Amino acid sequence: MELINDIWIVPSAGGEPHRITRSAGPATLPSWSPDGRFVAYTGHNRRSGYYTNQGIWIVPTAGGEPWELTAGFKYPVGDFAIKDFLGFEQPDVTPHWSLDGRSIYMNVSAMGAVHLWRFSVPDGRASQLTFGSLVIYNLNIHPGSRWIAMAVTSPTLPNDIWAGEIAGEAVHERRLTNVNREWLGQVALSQPNRFTFRSRGGPEEEGWILPPTFSKTDKPPAILEIHGGPTVMYGYVFFFEFQLLAANGFAVLYSNPRGSRGYGEAFASAIRGDWGNHDYADLMAAVDAALSQGTLDPGRLGVAGGSYGGYMTNWIVSQTNRFKAAVSMRGISNLYSFFGTSDSGFLHAEEYGGAPWELPMSYLGRSPISFVDRVQTPMLLIHSDRDFRVPIEQGEQFYTALKFLRRKVRMVRFLSETHELSREGKPWHRVIRFDHILHWFRAHLSPK
């Protein structure tokens, strides 16, 4: 089974639709060129499975082969910066043609930031037009003009609308709204500090430390947060969970290990069929690099993550006891059973080269449940009963095994919630979820 779709043209006056692409992968968000001779769309050819960069493709409407305008471009187009004020299925940006048809504008995810870029047609020459530590997660360009409206977030800005005029190789933008003015005046927010590091044999990578908002002298406890996906990235976005932890005396450590988007397709696909190897090494290297700065308490470390980040949380505590508390949210524990219970588990057959009954050790050998007897870290498991992406049986397996082994574990089940609890759940459920996370880390890491 493949995740493949195509672009079709349907006559506005009626008649038979006809297909203009023969894709090897996804083809989405079509956009007509001004003269109607071409359609631009986003997609990829699955050359690296679902780790493949999303690019801009163009196909003649009269018939002919599509070509990838962004072939050879290092970064994926679109916004892949994960956030918790907006659902994972966030607004998609359609390729925007210039009025003369010689350029296409799109946002691009690169090294934690998401900015507006221009791509020349037909040679694909790329030019970055906006800059700074921020994420443009949605945009629209006024037809027939150079004016652009952008939805923007940053670590201390939940979201606002900016507008600007495209002039040459730059955008002269200004902020139009301040919708959270009253609330922002009542809270203390923390600004992340960026650092770089390397794991053994790996490329240079980047991470961030969000310091506590009130701790100035004592070394605070630190919580390693791990993103889901894995093919997304942490970046310059507002994150409720991080700011809440920082406001309660915890430093928050987060990074983009191999497997993340925004650093090139080879970087993302480095963990293809190999979860728990390079990604684990990178996360431990990020912790070591953060601790080497001498500002965090190495004896009070926590770890947390959701979805793939929950998998990595489960994997980490089965490989090391350096963390004193863990919160695994909608986390995978058994890749073998995940294949048949998840709405996307079958995709791992492409990664591992076969189904679990054909290659059982490829699945079980990278499943945290296979090493659950090594776990000594107190664990909080959070799961939703209507999660079809990572079904609740994944949490139940890990919880039952840990209870059987008489380890310290608690499981919180949210009723009538889905995989999107942390981003799109009922508001009071999201508050309760935060309460459980804070209580667990306070109980085991004791911030002063």
mmCIF file of N, CA and C in Angstrom, residues 49-118:
data_model
loop_
_atom_site.group_PDB
_atom_site.id
_atom_site.type_symbol
_atom_site.label_atom_id
_atom_site.label_comp_id
_atom_site.label_asym_id
_atom_site.label_seq_id
_atom_site.Cartn_x
_atom_site.Cartn_y
_atom_site.Cartn_z
ATOM 1 N N GLY A 49 11.190 7.236 1.193
ATOM 2 C CA GLY A 49 9.992 6.948 1.966
ATOM 3 C C GLY A 49 9.377 8.238 2.481
ATOM 4 N N TYR A 50 8.793 8.179 3.687
ATOM 5 C CA TYR A 50 8.184 9.406 4.207
ATOM 6 C C TYR A 50 9.206 10.340 4.833
ATOM 7 N N TYR A 51 10.475 10.033 4.706
ATOM 8 C CA TYR A 51 11.537 10.959 5.097
ATOM 9 C C TYR A 51 11.938 11.883 3.940
ATOM 10 N N THR A 52 11.324 11.705 2.777
ATOM 11 C CA THR A 52 11.666 12.505 1.601
ATOM 12 C C THR A 52 11.240 13.960 1.785
ATOM 13 N N ASN A 53 12.085 14.889 1.370
ATOM 14 C CA ASN A 53 11.730 16.301 1.421
ATOM 15 C C ASN A 53 10.500 16.586 0.573
ATOM 16 N N GLN A 54 9.590 17.383 1.108
ATOM 17 C CA GLN A 54 8.487 17.895 0.303
ATOM 18 C C GLN A 54 9.010 19.034 -0.561
ATOM 19 N N GLY A 55 8.705 18.982 -1.858
ATOM 20 C CA GLY A 55 9.190 19.996 -2.781
ATOM 21 C C GLY A 55 8.066 20.596 -3.600
ATOM 22 N N ILE A 56 8.427 21.538 -4.472
ATOM 23 C CA ILE A 56 7.493 22.141 -5.419
ATOM 24 C C ILE A 56 7.676 21.458 -6.771
ATOM 25 N N TRP A 57 6.583 21.005 -7.343
ATOM 26 C CA TRP A 57 6.585 20.359 -8.652
ATOM 27 C C TRP A 57 5.714 21.176 -9.602
ATOM 28 N N ILE A 58 6.025 21.107 -10.882
ATOM 29 C CA ILE A 58 5.258 21.812 -11.913
ATOM 30 C C ILE A 58 4.935 20.828 -13.031
ATOM 31 N N VAL A 59 3.685 20.873 -13.499
ATOM 32 C CA VAL A 59 3.261 19.988 -14.580
ATOM 33 C C VAL A 59 2.514 20.814 -15.630
ATOM 34 N N PRO A 60 2.781 20.605 -16.927
ATOM 35 C CA PRO A 60 2.025 21.298 -17.983
ATOM 36 C C PRO A 60 0.578 20.826 -17.991
ATOM 37 N N THR A 61 -0.349 21.740 -18.135
ATOM 38 C CA THR A 61 -1.770 21.354 -18.143
ATOM 39 C C THR A 61 -2.166 20.666 -19.442
ATOM 40 N N ALA A 62 -1.409 20.913 -20.516
ATOM 41 C CA ALA A 62 -1.741 20.283 -21.800
ATOM 42 C C ALA A 62 -1.197 18.872 -21.903
ATOM 43 N N GLY A 63 -0.443 18.452 -20.899
ATOM 44 C CA GLY A 63 0.145 17.121 -20.935
ATOM 45 C C GLY A 63 1.657 17.200 -20.972
ATOM 46 N N GLY A 64 2.285 16.272 -20.313
ATOM 47 C CA GLY A 64 3.741 16.250 -20.239
ATOM 48 C C GLY A 64 4.201 15.819 -18.863
ATOM 49 N N GLU A 65 5.491 15.609 -18.732
ATOM 50 C CA GLU A 65 6.048 15.121 -17.480
ATOM 51 C C GLU A 65 6.204 16.250 -16.462
ATOM 52 N N PRO A 66 5.823 16.018 -15.213
ATOM 53 C CA PRO A 66 6.093 17.001 -14.160
ATOM 54 C C PRO A 66 7.597 17.087 -13.896
ATOM 55 N N TRP A 67 8.059 18.221 -13.417
ATOM 56 C CA TRP A 67 9.439 18.318 -12.971
ATOM 57 C C TRP A 67 9.467 18.967 -11.586
ATOM 58 N N GLU A 68 10.490 18.598 -10.835
ATOM 59 C CA GLU A 68 10.628 19.108 -9.481
ATOM 60 C C GLU A 68 11.412 20.413 -9.525
ATOM 61 N N LEU A 69 10.716 21.516 -9.283
ATOM 62 C CA LEU A 69 11.350 22.826 -9.324
ATOM 63 C C LEU A 69 12.431 22.937 -8.251
ATOM 64 N N THR A 70 12.227 22.269 -7.112
ATOM 65 C CA THR A 70 13.158 22.372 -5.987
ATOM 66 C C THR A 70 14.150 21.215 -5.938
ATOM 67 N N ALA A 71 14.345 20.511 -7.035
ATOM 68 C CA ALA A 71 15.325 19.413 -7.058
ATOM 69 C C ALA A 71 16.695 19.925 -6.639
ATOM 70 N N GLY A 72 17.326 19.258 -5.691
ATOM 71 C CA GLY A 72 18.628 19.668 -5.208
ATOM 72 C C GLY A 72 18.586 20.686 -4.089
ATOM 73 N N PHE A 73 17.416 21.248 -3.817
ATOM 74 C CA PHE A 73 17.277 22.209 -2.716
ATOM 75 C C PHE A 73 17.318 21.438 -1.401
ATOM 76 N N LYS A 74 18.039 21.932 -0.412
ATOM 77 C CA LYS A 74 18.316 21.170 0.793
ATOM 78 C C LYS A 74 17.116 21.007 1.711
ATOM 79 N N TYR A 75 16.230 21.995 1.748
ATOM 80 C CA TYR A 75 15.202 22.035 2.783
ATOM 81 C C TYR A 75 13.820 21.709 2.221
ATOM 82 N N PRO A 76 12.901 21.251 3.063
ATOM 83 C CA PRO A 76 11.538 20.985 2.594
ATOM 84 C C PRO A 76 10.706 22.264 2.556
ATOM 85 N N VAL A 77 9.820 22.366 1.584
ATOM 86 C CA VAL A 77 8.889 23.489 1.562
ATOM 87 C C VAL A 77 7.715 23.175 2.487
ATOM 88 N N GLY A 78 7.120 24.237 3.038
ATOM 89 C CA GLY A 78 6.038 24.074 3.999
ATOM 90 C C GLY A 78 6.550 24.239 5.422
ATOM 91 N N ASP A 79 5.617 24.237 6.357
ATOM 92 C CA ASP A 79 5.943 24.423 7.770
ATOM 93 C C ASP A 79 5.957 23.075 8.477
ATOM 94 N N PHE A 80 7.134 22.662 8.965
ATOM 95 C CA PHE A 80 7.267 21.413 9.710
ATOM 96 C C PHE A 80 7.700 21.667 11.156
ATOM 97 N N ALA A 81 7.522 22.895 11.633
ATOM 98 C CA ALA A 81 7.863 23.228 13.016
ATOM 99 C C ALA A 81 6.700 22.821 13.915
ATOM 100 N N ILE A 82 6.938 21.835 14.789
ATOM 101 C CA ILE A 82 5.869 21.334 15.636
ATOM 102 C C ILE A 82 5.563 22.345 16.735
ATOM 103 N N LYS A 83 4.310 22.445 17.114
ATOM 104 C CA LYS A 83 3.846 23.424 18.099
ATOM 105 C C LYS A 83 2.633 22.866 18.836
ATOM 106 N N ASP A 84 2.292 23.416 19.992
ATOM 107 C CA ASP A 84 1.138 22.891 20.717
ATOM 108 C C ASP A 84 -0.005 23.887 20.842
ATOM 109 N N PHE A 85 0.071 25.041 20.128
ATOM 110 C CA PHE A 85 -1.082 25.935 20.076
ATOM 111 C C PHE A 85 -1.890 25.707 18.798
ATOM 112 N N LEU A 86 -1.416 24.809 17.958
ATOM 113 C CA LEU A 86 -2.053 24.542 16.673
ATOM 114 C C LEU A 86 -1.943 23.059 16.391
ATOM 115 N N GLY A 87 -2.986 22.471 15.812
ATOM 116 C CA GLY A 87 -2.999 21.042 15.551
ATOM 117 C C GLY A 87 -1.921 20.615 14.577
ATOM 118 N N PHE A 88 -1.580 19.330 14.642
ATOM 119 C CA PHE A 88 -0.543 18.793 13.769
ATOM 120 C C PHE A 88 -0.939 18.927 12.304
ATOM 121 N N GLU A 89 -2.234 18.732 12.008
ATOM 122 C CA GLU A 89 -2.716 18.944 10.642
ATOM 123 C C GLU A 89 -2.997 20.430 10.481
ATOM 124 N N GLN A 90 -1.930 21.215 10.454
ATOM 125 C CA GLN A 90 -2.035 22.658 10.436
ATOM 126 C C GLN A 90 -2.239 23.185 9.020
ATOM 127 N N PRO A 91 -2.488 24.502 8.869
ATOM 128 C CA PRO A 91 -2.755 25.050 7.537
ATOM 129 C C PRO A 91 -1.623 24.768 6.551
ATOM 130 N N ASP A 92 -1.993 24.307 5.383
ATOM 131 C CA ASP A 92 -1.017 24.074 4.327
ATOM 132 C C ASP A 92 -0.934 25.300 3.427
ATOM 133 N N VAL A 93 0.265 25.625 3.002
ATOM 134 C CA VAL A 93 0.481 26.782 2.143
ATOM 135 C C VAL A 93 0.588 26.315 0.702
ATOM 136 N N THR A 94 -0.273 26.837 -0.142
ATOM 137 C CA THR A 94 -0.253 26.529 -1.567
ATOM 138 C C THR A 94 0.862 27.312 -2.253
ATOM 139 N N PRO A 95 1.551 26.718 -3.227
ATOM 140 C CA PRO A 95 2.543 27.496 -3.983
ATOM 141 C C PRO A 95 1.897 28.752 -4.590
ATOM 142 N N HIS A 96 2.506 29.901 -4.369
ATOM 143 C CA HIS A 96 1.971 31.180 -4.865
ATOM 144 C C HIS A 96 2.798 31.649 -6.059
ATOM 145 N N TRP A 97 2.154 31.774 -7.209
ATOM 146 C CA TRP A 97 2.829 32.265 -8.407
ATOM 147 C C TRP A 97 2.910 33.792 -8.385
ATOM 148 N N SER A 98 3.999 34.330 -8.912
ATOM 149 C CA SER A 98 4.054 35.765 -9.180
ATOM 150 C C SER A 98 3.161 36.056 -10.379
ATOM 151 N N LEU A 99 2.782 37.314 -10.538
ATOM 152 C CA LEU A 99 1.852 37.670 -11.605
ATOM 153 C C LEU A 99 2.431 37.388 -12.987
ATOM 154 N N ASP A 100 3.760 37.496 -13.144
ATOM 155 C CA ASP A 100 4.371 37.226 -14.448
ATOM 156 C C ASP A 100 4.694 35.742 -14.649
ATOM 157 N N GLY A 101 4.426 34.917 -13.652
ATOM 158 C CA GLY A 101 4.660 33.481 -13.781
ATOM 159 C C GLY A 101 6.114 33.069 -13.724
ATOM 160 N N ARG A 102 6.995 33.993 -13.346
ATOM 161 C CA ARG A 102 8.434 33.693 -13.345
ATOM 162 C C ARG A 102 8.960 33.296 -11.966
ATOM 163 N N SER A 103 8.110 33.349 -10.950
ATOM 164 C CA SER A 103 8.533 33.002 -9.594
ATOM 165 C C SER A 103 7.402 32.297 -8.862
ATOM 166 N N ILE A 104 7.782 31.456 -7.898
ATOM 167 C CA ILE A 104 6.829 30.838 -6.978
ATOM 168 C C ILE A 104 7.317 31.107 -5.563
ATOM 169 N N TYR A 105 6.379 31.514 -4.706
ATOM 170 C CA TYR A 105 6.691 31.817 -3.318
ATOM 171 C C TYR A 105 6.117 30.733 -2.413
ATOM 172 N N MET A 106 6.915 30.321 -1.421
ATOM 173 C CA MET A 106 6.442 29.372 -0.412
ATOM 174 C C MET A 106 7.252 29.545 0.861
ATOM 175 N N ASN A 107 6.664 29.077 1.978
ATOM 176 C CA ASN A 107 7.464 29.030 3.199
ATOM 177 C C ASN A 107 8.302 27.758 3.202
ATOM 178 N N VAL A 108 9.434 27.815 3.876
ATOM 179 C CA VAL A 108 10.433 26.740 3.879
ATOM 180 C C VAL A 108 10.902 26.503 5.308
ATOM 181 N N SER A 109 11.013 25.231 5.694
ATOM 182 C CA SER A 109 11.486 24.855 7.033
ATOM 183 C C SER A 109 12.988 24.602 6.994
ATOM 184 N N ALA A 110 13.744 25.392 7.760
ATOM 185 C CA ALA A 110 15.205 25.253 7.760
ATOM 186 C C ALA A 110 15.763 25.619 9.120
ATOM 187 N N MET A 111 16.393 24.650 9.789
ATOM 188 C CA MET A 111 17.145 24.879 11.020
ATOM 189 C C MET A 111 16.311 25.591 12.083
ATOM 190 N N GLY A 112 15.118 25.053 12.328
ATOM 191 C CA GLY A 112 14.276 25.559 13.395
ATOM 192 C C GLY A 112 13.422 26.751 13.049
ATOM 193 N N ALA A 113 13.669 27.391 11.920
ATOM 194 C CA ALA A 113 12.891 28.555 11.495
ATOM 195 C C ALA A 113 12.098 28.209 10.237
ATOM 196 N N VAL A 114 11.043 28.966 9.998
ATOM 197 C CA VAL A 114 10.257 28.814 8.768
ATOM 198 C C VAL A 114 10.085 30.205 8.168
ATOM 199 N N HIS A 115 10.598 30.371 6.939
ATOM 200 C CA HIS A 115 10.601 31.684 6.304
ATOM 201 C C HIS A 115 10.055 31.625 4.878
ATOM 202 N N LEU A 116 9.795 32.803 4.343
ATOM 203 C CA LEU A 116 9.330 32.937 2.971
ATOM 204 C C LEU A 116 10.520 32.885 2.016
ATOM 205 N N TRP A 117 10.399 32.052 0.990
ATOM 206 C CA TRP A 117 11.423 31.935 -0.049
ATOM 207 C C TRP A 117 10.764 32.151 -1.415
ATOM 208 N N ARG A 118 11.599 32.564 -2.373
ATOM 209 C CA ARG A 118 11.159 32.670 -3.769
ATOM 210 C C ARG A 118 11.976 31.686 -4.601
#
